[in-house]
Amino acid sequence: MDGLVQFQRQLVDYTASLFHEGFLDEQFNQLQQLQDESNPDFVVEVVSLFFEDSERLLNELAKSLDQQSVDFKRIDAHVHQLKGSSSSIGAQRVQKVCIAFRNYCDEQNTEGCLKCLQQVKHEYSLVKTKLETLFKLEQQVLAAGGSIPLPI
């Protein structure tokens, strides 16, 4: 039983650190509350869609910013989508960079957009790694016979 208690404590501490460091916000709790016995993989499925979506959008953004004449309206549309999907899973830091990114699109500032693209890629890869670790910890708790504590 000790292993289980240890896994649960790790999971709780790790989850708390993700909120404390601003990787996740309240929206992630909302997602977790939608998960139940009838839909045990809900959060993982939603987050996996977020990963697929984000990677597609990041590739589109890189391609669009690499054009001879940059189409800022198109870039803004991609950033808007990325902002929406990151906010829907509570990926707060990705969402914040997207807000700055959209301002550069308004100003038609290629330099600023390129800088934001690097930042958003960085924040995305951080939150992806953090969420994958979180899901691994959840799996360990479940494998040890425990249950995932729901957010308060």
CSV table of N, CA and C in Angstrom, one decimal:
chain,number,residue,atom,x,y,z
A,1,MET,N,0.8,-1.2,0.0
A,1,MET,CA,0.0,0.0,0.0
A,1,MET,C,0.9,1.3,0.0
A,2,ASP,N,2.1,1.2,0.6
A,2,ASP,CA,3.0,2.3,0.6
A,2,ASP,C,3.2,2.9,-0.7
A,3,GLY,N,3.5,2.0,-1.7
A,3,GLY,CA,3.7,2.5,-3.1
A,3,GLY,C,2.6,3.4,-3.6
A,4,LEU,N,1.4,2.9,-3.3
A,4,LEU,CA,0.2,3.7,-3.8
A,4,LEU,C,0.1,5.1,-3.1
A,5,VAL,N,0.3,5.1,-1.8
A,5,VAL,CA,0.3,6.4,-1.1
A,5,VAL,C,1.4,7.3,-1.7
A,6,GLN,N,2.5,6.8,-2.0
A,6,GLN,CA,3.6,7.6,-2.5
A,6,GLN,C,3.3,8.1,-3.9
A,7,PHE,N,2.7,7.2,-4.8
A,7,PHE,CA,2.3,7.6,-6.1
A,7,PHE,C,1.2,8.7,-6.0
A,8,GLN,N,0.3,8.6,-5.1
A,8,GLN,CA,-0.8,9.6,-5.0
A,8,GLN,C,-0.2,10.9,-4.6
A,9,ARG,N,0.7,10.8,-3.6
A,9,ARG,CA,1.3,12.1,-3.1
A,9,ARG,C,2.1,12.8,-4.3
A,10,GLN,N,2.8,12.0,-5.0
A,10,GLN,CA,3.6,12.5,-6.2
A,10,GLN,C,2.6,13.2,-7.2
A,11,LEU,N,1.5,12.5,-7.4
A,11,LEU,CA,0.5,13.0,-8.4
A,11,LEU,C,0.0,14.3,-7.9
A,12,VAL,N,-0.4,14.4,-6.6
A,12,VAL,CA,-1.0,15.6,-6.1
A,12,VAL,C,0.0,16.8,-6.1
A,13,ASP,N,1.2,16.5,-5.7
A,13,ASP,CA,2.3,17.5,-5.7
A,13,ASP,C,2.6,18.0,-7.1
A,14,TYR,N,2.7,17.0,-8.0
A,14,TYR,CA,3.0,17.4,-9.4
A,14,TYR,C,1.9,18.3,-10.0
A,15,THR,N,0.7,17.8,-9.8
A,15,THR,CA,-0.4,18.6,-10.3
A,15,THR,C,-0.4,20.0,-9.7
A,16,ALA,N,-0.2,20.1,-8.4
A,16,ALA,CA,-0.2,21.4,-7.8
A,16,ALA,C,0.9,22.3,-8.4
A,17,SER,N,2.1,21.7,-8.7
A,17,SER,CA,3.2,22.5,-9.3
A,17,SER,C,2.8,23.0,-10.6
A,18,LEU,N,2.1,22.2,-11.4
A,18,LEU,CA,1.7,22.7,-12.8
A,18,LEU,C,0.8,23.9,-12.7
A,19,PHE,N,-0.1,24.0,-11.7
A,19,PHE,CA,-0.9,25.2,-11.5
A,19,PHE,C,-0.1,26.3,-10.9
A,20,HIS,N,0.8,26.0,-9.9
A,20,HIS,CA,1.6,27.0,-9.3
A,20,HIS,C,2.5,27.7,-10.3
A,21,GLU,N,3.1,26.9,-11.2
A,21,GLU,CA,4.0,27.5,-12.2
A,21,GLU,C,3.3,28.1,-13.4
A,22,GLY,N,1.9,28.0,-13.4
A,22,GLY,CA,1.2,28.7,-14.5
A,22,GLY,C,1.0,27.9,-15.8
A,23,PHE,N,1.4,26.6,-15.7
A,23,PHE,CA,1.3,25.8,-16.9
A,23,PHE,C,-0.2,25.5,-17.2
A,24,LEU,N,-1.0,25.3,-16.1
A,24,LEU,CA,-2.4,25.0,-16.2
A,24,LEU,C,-3.2,26.0,-15.4
A,25,ASP,N,-4.4,26.2,-15.8
A,25,ASP,CA,-5.3,27.0,-15.1
A,25,ASP,C,-6.6,26.2,-14.7
A,26,GLU,N,-7.6,26.9,-14.2
A,26,GLU,CA,-8.8,26.4,-13.7
A,26,GLU,C,-9.6,25.5,-14.8
A,27,GLN,N,-9.4,25.9,-16.0
A,27,GLN,CA,-10.0,25.1,-17.1
A,27,GLN,C,-9.7,23.6,-17.1
A,28,PHE,N,-8.4,23.3,-16.7
A,28,PHE,CA,-8.0,21.9,-16.7
A,28,PHE,C,-8.8,21.2,-15.6
A,29,ASN,N,-9.0,21.8,-14.5
A,29,ASN,CA,-9.9,21.2,-13.4
A,29,ASN,C,-11.3,20.9,-14.0
A,30,GLN,N,-11.8,21.9,-14.7
A,30,GLN,CA,-13.1,21.7,-15.3
A,30,GLN,C,-13.2,20.5,-16.2
A,31,LEU,N,-12.1,20.3,-17.0
A,31,LEU,CA,-12.0,19.1,-17.8
A,31,LEU,C,-12.0,17.8,-17.0
A,32,GLN,N,-11.2,17.8,-15.9
A,32,GLN,CA,-11.1,16.7,-15.1
A,32,GLN,C,-12.5,16.3,-14.4
A,33,GLN,N,-13.2,17.3,-14.1
A,33,GLN,CA,-14.6,17.1,-13.5
A,33,GLN,C,-15.5,16.5,-14.5
A,34,LEU,N,-15.3,16.6,-15.8
A,34,LEU,CA,-16.1,16.0,-16.8
A,34,LEU,C,-15.8,14.5,-17.0
A,35,GLN,N,-14.7,14.0,-16.4
A,35,GLN,CA,-14.3,12.6,-16.6
A,35,GLN,C,-15.0,11.8,-15.5
A,36,ASP,N,-15.5,10.7,-15.9
A,36,ASP,CA,-16.1,9.7,-14.8
A,36,ASP,C,-16.0,8.3,-15.3
A,37,GLU,N,-16.6,7.4,-14.6
A,37,GLU,CA,-16.5,5.9,-14.9
A,37,GLU,C,-16.9,5.7,-16.3
A,38,SER,N,-17.9,6.4,-16.8
A,38,SER,CA,-18.4,6.1,-18.2
A,38,SER,C,-17.5,6.6,-19.2
A,39,ASN,N,-16.6,7.5,-18.8
A,39,ASN,CA,-15.7,8.1,-19.8
A,39,ASN,C,-14.3,8.3,-19.1
A,40,PRO,N,-13.6,7.2,-18.8
A,40,PRO,CA,-12.4,7.3,-17.9
A,40,PRO,C,-11.2,8.0,-18.6
A,41,ASP,N,-11.2,8.0,-20.0
A,41,ASP,CA,-10.1,8.5,-20.7
A,41,ASP,C,-10.3,9.9,-21.3
A,42,PHE,N,-11.4,10.6,-20.8
A,42,PHE,CA,-11.8,11.8,-21.3
A,42,PHE,C,-10.7,12.9,-21.4
A,43,VAL,N,-10.0,13.1,-20.3
A,43,VAL,CA,-9.0,14.1,-20.3
A,43,VAL,C,-7.8,13.8,-21.3
A,44,VAL,N,-7.4,12.5,-21.2
A,44,VAL,CA,-6.3,12.1,-22.1
A,44,VAL,C,-6.7,12.3,-23.6
A,45,GLU,N,-8.0,12.0,-23.9
A,45,GLU,CA,-8.4,12.1,-25.3
A,45,GLU,C,-8.5,13.6,-25.7
A,46,VAL,N,-9.0,14.4,-24.9
A,46,VAL,CA,-9.1,15.9,-25.2
A,46,VAL,C,-7.7,16.5,-25.3
A,47,VAL,N,-6.8,16.1,-24.4
A,47,VAL,CA,-5.5,16.6,-24.5
A,47,VAL,C,-4.7,16.1,-25.7
A,48,SER,N,-4.9,14.9,-26.1
A,48,SER,CA,-4.3,14.3,-27.3
A,48,SER,C,-4.8,15.0,-28.5
A,49,LEU,N,-6.0,15.4,-28.6
A,49,LEU,CA,-6.5,16.2,-29.7
A,49,LEU,C,-5.9,17.6,-29.7
A,50,PHE,N,-5.7,18.1,-28.5
A,50,PHE,CA,-5.0,19.4,-28.4
A,50,PHE,C,-3.5,19.3,-29.0
A,51,PHE,N,-2.8,18.2,-28.6
A,51,PHE,CA,-1.5,18.0,-29.1
A,51,PHE,C,-1.5,17.9,-30.7
A,52,GLU,N,-2.4,17.1,-31.3
A,52,GLU,CA,-2.5,17.0,-32.7
A,52,GLU,C,-2.7,18.4,-33.4
A,53,ASP,N,-3.7,19.0,-32.8
A,53,ASP,CA,-4.1,20.3,-33.3
A,53,ASP,C,-3.0,21.3,-33.3
A,54,SER,N,-2.3,21.4,-32.2
A,54,SER,CA,-1.2,22.4,-31.9
A,54,SER,C,-0.1,22.1,-32.9
A,55,GLU,N,0.3,20.8,-33.1
A,55,GLU,CA,1.4,20.5,-33.9
A,55,GLU,C,1.1,20.9,-35.4
A,56,ARG,N,-0.2,20.7,-35.8
A,56,ARG,CA,-0.6,21.1,-37.2
A,56,ARG,C,-0.5,22.6,-37.3
A,57,LEU,N,-1.0,23.3,-36.3
A,57,LEU,CA,-1.0,24.8,-36.4
A,57,LEU,C,0.4,25.4,-36.3
A,58,LEU,N,1.2,24.8,-35.5
A,58,LEU,CA,2.6,25.3,-35.4
A,58,LEU,C,3.3,25.1,-36.7
A,59,ASN,N,3.1,24.0,-37.4
A,59,ASN,CA,3.7,23.7,-38.7
A,59,ASN,C,3.2,24.7,-39.7
A,60,GLU,N,1.8,25.0,-39.7
A,60,GLU,CA,1.2,26.0,-40.6
A,60,GLU,C,1.8,27.4,-40.3
A,61,LEU,N,2.0,27.7,-39.1
A,61,LEU,CA,2.6,29.0,-38.7
A,61,LEU,C,4.0,29.2,-39.2
A,62,ALA,N,4.8,28.1,-39.0
A,62,ALA,CA,6.2,28.2,-39.5
A,62,ALA,C,6.2,28.4,-41.0
A,63,LYS,N,5.3,27.6,-41.7
A,63,LYS,CA,5.3,27.7,-43.2
A,63,LYS,C,4.8,29.1,-43.6
A,64,SER,N,3.8,29.6,-43.0
A,64,SER,CA,3.2,30.9,-43.3
A,64,SER,C,4.2,32.1,-43.1
A,65,LEU,N,5.0,31.9,-42.0
A,65,LEU,CA,6.0,33.0,-41.7
A,65,LEU,C,7.2,32.9,-42.6
A,66,ASP,N,7.3,31.8,-43.3
A,66,ASP,CA,8.5,31.6,-44.2
A,66,ASP,C,8.2,32.1,-45.6
A,67,GLN,N,7.0,32.6,-45.9
A,67,GLN,CA,6.7,33.0,-47.2
A,67,GLN,C,7.4,34.4,-47.5
A,68,GLN,N,7.5,34.6,-48.8
A,68,GLN,CA,8.1,35.9,-49.3
A,68,GLN,C,7.2,37.0,-48.8
A,69,SER,N,5.9,36.9,-49.1
A,69,SER,CA,5.0,38.0,-48.6
A,69,SER,C,4.1,37.3,-47.5
A,70,VAL,N,4.2,37.8,-46.3
A,70,VAL,CA,3.5,37.1,-45.2
A,70,VAL,C,2.1,37.5,-45.1
A,71,ASP,N,1.2,36.5,-45.1
A,71,ASP,CA,-0.3,36.8,-45.0
A,71,ASP,C,-0.6,36.8,-43.5
A,72,PHE,N,-0.6,38.0,-42.9
A,72,PHE,CA,-0.9,38.2,-41.5
A,72,PHE,C,-2.3,37.8,-41.0
A,73,LYS,N,-3.2,37.9,-42.0
A,73,LYS,CA,-4.6,37.5,-41.6
A,73,LYS,C,-4.7,36.0,-41.4
A,74,ARG,N,-4.0,35.3,-42.3
A,74,ARG,CA,-4.0,33.8,-42.2
A,74,ARG,C,-3.2,33.4,-40.9
A,75,ILE,N,-2.1,34.0,-40.6
A,75,ILE,CA,-1.4,33.7,-39.4
A,75,ILE,C,-2.2,34.0,-38.2
A,76,ASP,N,-2.9,35.1,-38.2
A,76,ASP,CA,-3.7,35.5,-37.1
A,76,ASP,C,-4.8,34.4,-36.9
A,77,ALA,N,-5.4,33.9,-38.0
A,77,ALA,CA,-6.4,32.9,-37.8
A,77,ALA,C,-5.9,31.6,-37.2
A,78,HIS,N,-4.6,31.2,-37.6
A,78,HIS,CA,-4.0,30.1,-36.9
A,78,HIS,C,-3.7,30.3,-35.5
A,79,VAL,N,-3.2,31.5,-35.1
A,79,VAL,CA,-2.9,31.8,-33.7
A,79,VAL,C,-4.2,31.8,-32.9
A,80,HIS,N,-5.2,32.4,-33.5
A,80,HIS,CA,-6.5,32.4,-32.8
A,80,HIS,C,-7.0,31.0,-32.5
A,81,GLN,N,-6.9,30.1,-33.4
A,81,GLN,CA,-7.2,28.7,-33.2
A,81,GLN,C,-6.4,28.1,-32.1
A,82,LEU,N,-5.1,28.3,-32.2
A,82,LEU,CA,-4.2,27.8,-31.1
A,82,LEU,C,-4.5,28.3,-29.8
A,83,LYS,N,-4.9,29.6,-29.7
A,83,LYS,CA,-5.2,30.2,-28.5
A,83,LYS,C,-6.5,29.6,-27.9
A,84,GLY,N,-7.5,29.3,-28.8
A,84,GLY,CA,-8.7,28.7,-28.4
A,84,GLY,C,-8.5,27.3,-27.9
A,85,SER,N,-7.7,26.5,-28.6
A,85,SER,CA,-7.6,25.1,-28.1
A,85,SER,C,-6.7,25.1,-26.9
A,86,SER,N,-5.7,25.9,-26.7
A,86,SER,CA,-4.9,25.9,-25.5
A,86,SER,C,-5.8,26.4,-24.3
A,87,SER,N,-6.7,27.4,-24.5
A,87,SER,CA,-7.5,27.8,-23.4
A,87,SER,C,-8.5,26.8,-23.1
A,88,SER,N,-9.0,26.0,-24.0
A,88,SER,CA,-10.0,24.9,-23.7
A,88,SER,C,-9.4,23.8,-22.9
A,89,ILE,N,-8.1,23.6,-22.9
A,89,ILE,CA,-7.6,22.6,-21.9
A,89,ILE,C,-6.9,23.2,-20.7
A,90,GLY,N,-6.8,24.5,-20.7
A,90,GLY,CA,-6.2,25.2,-19.6
A,90,GLY,C,-4.7,25.4,-19.7
A,91,ALA,N,-4.2,25.3,-20.9
A,91,ALA,CA,-2.7,25.5,-21.1
A,91,ALA,C,-2.4,27.0,-21.1
A,92,GLN,N,-2.3,27.6,-19.9
A,92,GLN,CA,-2.3,29.0,-19.7
A,92,GLN,C,-1.2,29.7,-20.4
A,93,ARG,N,0.0,29.1,-20.3
A,93,ARG,CA,1.2,29.8,-20.8
A,93,ARG,C,1.2,29.9,-22.3
A,94,VAL,N,0.7,28.8,-22.9
A,94,VAL,CA,0.6,28.8,-24.4
A,94,VAL,C,-0.4,29.9,-24.8
A,95,GLN,N,-1.5,30.0,-24.1
A,95,GLN,CA,-2.5,31.0,-24.4
A,95,GLN,C,-2.0,32.4,-24.3
A,96,LYS,N,-1.2,32.7,-23.2
A,96,LYS,CA,-0.6,34.0,-23.0
A,96,LYS,C,0.3,34.4,-24.2
A,97,VAL,N,1.1,33.5,-24.7
A,97,VAL,CA,2.0,33.8,-25.8
A,97,VAL,C,1.2,34.1,-27.0
A,98,CYS,N,0.1,33.4,-27.2
A,98,CYS,CA,-0.8,33.6,-28.4
A,98,CYS,C,-1.4,35.0,-28.4
A,99,ILE,N,-1.7,35.5,-27.2
A,99,ILE,CA,-2.2,36.9,-27.1
A,99,ILE,C,-1.2,37.9,-27.6
A,100,ALA,N,0.1,37.8,-27.2
A,100,ALA,CA,1.1,38.7,-27.7
A,100,ALA,C,1.3,38.5,-29.2
A,101,PHE,N,1.3,37.2,-29.6
A,101,PHE,CA,1.4,36.8,-31.1
A,101,PHE,C,0.4,37.6,-31.9
A,102,ARG,N,-0.8,37.6,-31.5
A,102,ARG,CA,-1.9,38.2,-32.2
A,102,ARG,C,-1.7,39.7,-32.3
A,103,ASN,N,-1.1,40.3,-31.3
A,103,ASN,CA,-0.8,41.8,-31.4
A,103,ASN,C,0.2,42.0,-32.5
A,104,TYR,N,1.2,41.2,-32.6
A,104,TYR,CA,2.2,41.3,-33.6
A,104,TYR,C,1.6,41.1,-35.0
A,105,CYS,N,0.6,40.2,-35.1
A,105,CYS,CA,-0.1,40.1,-36.4
A,105,CYS,C,-0.8,41.4,-36.8
A,106,ASP,N,-1.5,42.0,-35.8
A,106,ASP,CA,-2.2,43.2,-36.0
A,106,ASP,C,-1.2,44.3,-36.5
A,107,GLU,N,0.0,44.3,-35.9
A,107,GLU,CA,1.0,45.3,-36.3
A,107,GLU,C,1.7,44.9,-37.6
A,108,GLN,N,1.4,43.7,-38.1
A,108,GLN,CA,2.1,43.1,-39.3
A,108,GLN,C,3.7,43.1,-39.1
A,109,ASN,N,4.0,42.7,-37.9
A,109,ASN,CA,5.4,42.7,-37.5
A,109,ASN,C,6.0,41.3,-37.6
A,110,THR,N,6.7,41.0,-38.7
A,110,THR,CA,7.2,39.7,-39.0
A,110,THR,C,8.2,39.2,-37.9
A,111,GLU,N,9.1,40.1,-37.5
A,111,GLU,CA,10.1,39.9,-36.5
A,111,GLU,C,9.4,39.4,-35.2
A,112,GLY,N,8.5,40.2,-34.8
A,112,GLY,CA,7.7,39.9,-33.5
A,112,GLY,C,7.0,38.6,-33.6
A,113,CYS,N,6.4,38.3,-34.8
A,113,CYS,CA,5.7,37.0,-35.0
A,113,CYS,C,6.7,35.8,-34.9
A,114,LEU,N,7.9,36.0,-35.5
A,114,LEU,CA,8.9,34.9,-35.5
A,114,LEU,C,9.3,34.6,-34.1
A,115,LYS,N,9.5,35.7,-33.3
A,115,LYS,CA,9.9,35.6,-31.9
A,115,LYS,C,8.8,34.8,-31.1
A,116,CYS,N,7.5,35.2,-31.4
A,116,CYS,CA,6.4,34.6,-30.7
A,116,CYS,C,6.3,33.1,-31.1
A,117,LEU,N,6.6,32.8,-32.4
A,117,LEU,CA,6.5,31.4,-32.8
A,117,LEU,C,7.5,30.6,-32.0
A,118,GLN,N,8.7,31.1,-31.8
A,118,GLN,CA,9.7,30.3,-31.0
A,118,GLN,C,9.2,30.2,-29.6
A,119,GLN,N,8.6,31.2,-29.0
A,119,GLN,CA,8.1,31.2,-27.6
A,119,GLN,C,7.0,30.2,-27.5
A,120,VAL,N,6.0,30.2,-28.5
A,120,VAL,CA,4.9,29.4,-28.4
A,120,VAL,C,5.3,27.9,-28.6
A,121,LYS,N,6.3,27.7,-29.4
A,121,LYS,CA,6.8,26.3,-29.6
A,121,LYS,C,7.4,25.8,-28.3
A,122,HIS,N,8.1,26.7,-27.7
A,122,HIS,CA,8.8,26.4,-26.4
A,122,HIS,C,7.8,26.0,-25.3
A,123,GLU,N,6.8,26.9,-25.1
A,123,GLU,CA,5.8,26.7,-24.1
A,123,GLU,C,4.9,25.5,-24.4
A,124,TYR,N,4.7,25.3,-25.7
A,124,TYR,CA,3.9,24.1,-26.1
A,124,TYR,C,4.6,22.8,-25.7
A,125,SER,N,5.9,22.8,-26.1
A,125,SER,CA,6.7,21.5,-25.8
A,125,SER,C,6.8,21.3,-24.3
A,126,LEU,N,6.9,22.4,-23.5
A,126,LEU,CA,7.0,22.3,-22.1
A,126,LEU,C,5.7,21.7,-21.5
A,127,VAL,N,4.6,22.2,-21.9
A,127,VAL,CA,3.3,21.8,-21.4
A,127,VAL,C,3.0,20.4,-21.9
A,128,LYS,N,3.4,20.0,-23.1
A,128,LYS,CA,3.2,18.7,-23.6
A,128,LYS,C,4.0,17.7,-22.7
A,129,THR,N,5.2,18.0,-22.4
A,129,THR,CA,6.0,17.1,-21.6
A,129,THR,C,5.4,17.0,-20.2
A,130,LYS,N,5.0,18.1,-19.6
A,130,LYS,CA,4.4,18.1,-18.3
A,130,LYS,C,3.1,17.3,-18.2
A,131,LEU,N,2.2,17.4,-19.2
A,131,LEU,CA,1.0,16.7,-19.2
A,131,LEU,C,1.2,15.2,-19.5
A,132,GLU,N,2.2,14.9,-20.3
A,132,GLU,CA,2.5,13.4,-20.5
A,132,GLU,C,3.0,12.8,-19.2
A,133,THR,N,3.8,13.6,-18.4
A,133,THR,CA,4.3,13.1,-17.1
A,133,THR,C,3.1,12.9,-16.2
A,134,LEU,N,2.2,13.9,-16.2
A,134,LEU,CA,1.0,13.9,-15.3
A,134,LEU,C,0.2,12.6,-15.6
A,135,PHE,N,0.0,12.3,-16.9
A,135,PHE,CA,-0.8,11.1,-17.3
A,135,PHE,C,0.0,9.8,-16.8
A,136,LYS,N,1.3,9.8,-16.9
A,136,LYS,CA,2.1,8.6,-16.5
A,136,LYS,C,1.9,8.4,-15.0
A,137,LEU,N,1.9,9.5,-14.2
A,137,LEU,CA,1.7,9.4,-12.8
A,137,LEU,C,0.3,8.9,-12.5
A,138,GLU,N,-0.7,9.4,-13.2
A,138,GLU,CA,-2.0,8.9,-13.0
A,138,GLU,C,-2.1,7.4,-13.3
A,139,GLN,N,-1.4,6.9,-14.4
A,139,GLN,CA,-1.4,5.5,-14.7
A,139,GLN,C,-0.8,4.7,-13.6
A,140,GLN,N,0.3,5.2,-12.9
A,140,GLN,CA,1.0,4.5,-11.8
A,140,GLN,C,0.0,4.3,-10.7
A,141,VAL,N,-0.7,5.4,-10.4
A,141,VAL,CA,-1.7,5.4,-9.2
A,141,VAL,C,-2.7,4.3,-9.5
A,142,LEU,N,-3.3,4.3,-10.8
A,142,LEU,CA,-4.3,3.4,-11.1
A,142,LEU,C,-3.8,1.9,-11.1
A,143,ALA,N,-2.5,1.8,-11.7
A,143,ALA,CA,-1.9,0.4,-11.7
A,143,ALA,C,-1.7,-0.1,-10.3
A,144,ALA,N,-1.5,0.8,-9.3
A,144,ALA,CA,-1.2,0.4,-7.9
A,144,ALA,C,-2.6,0.2,-7.2
A,145,GLY,N,-3.7,0.3,-7.9
A,145,GLY,CA,-5.0,0.0,-7.4
A,145,GLY,C,-5.6,1.3,-6.7
A,146,GLY,N,-5.1,2.4,-7.0
A,146,GLY,CA,-5.7,3.6,-6.4
A,146,GLY,C,-6.6,4.3,-7.4
A,147,SER,N,-7.2,5.4,-6.9
A,147,SER,CA,-8.0,6.2,-7.8
A,147,SER,C,-7.5,7.6,-7.9
A,148,ILE,N,-7.8,8.3,-9.0
A,148,ILE,CA,-7.3,9.7,-9.2
A,148,ILE,C,-8.2,10.6,-8.4
A,149,PRO,N,-7.5,11.4,-7.5
A,149,PRO,CA,-8.3,12.3,-6.7
A,149,PRO,C,-8.8,13.5,-7.6
A,150,LEU,N,-10.1,13.7,-7.5
A,150,LEU,CA,-10.7,14.8,-8.3
A,150,LEU,C,-10.3,16.2,-7.7
A,151,PRO,N,-10.2,17.2,-8.6
A,151,PRO,CA,-9.9,18.5,-8.1
A,151,PRO,C,-11.0,19.0,-7.2
A,152,ILE,N,-10.7,19.8,-6.2
A,152,ILE,CA,-11.7,20.3,-5.3
A,152,ILE,C,-12.4,21.4,-5.9
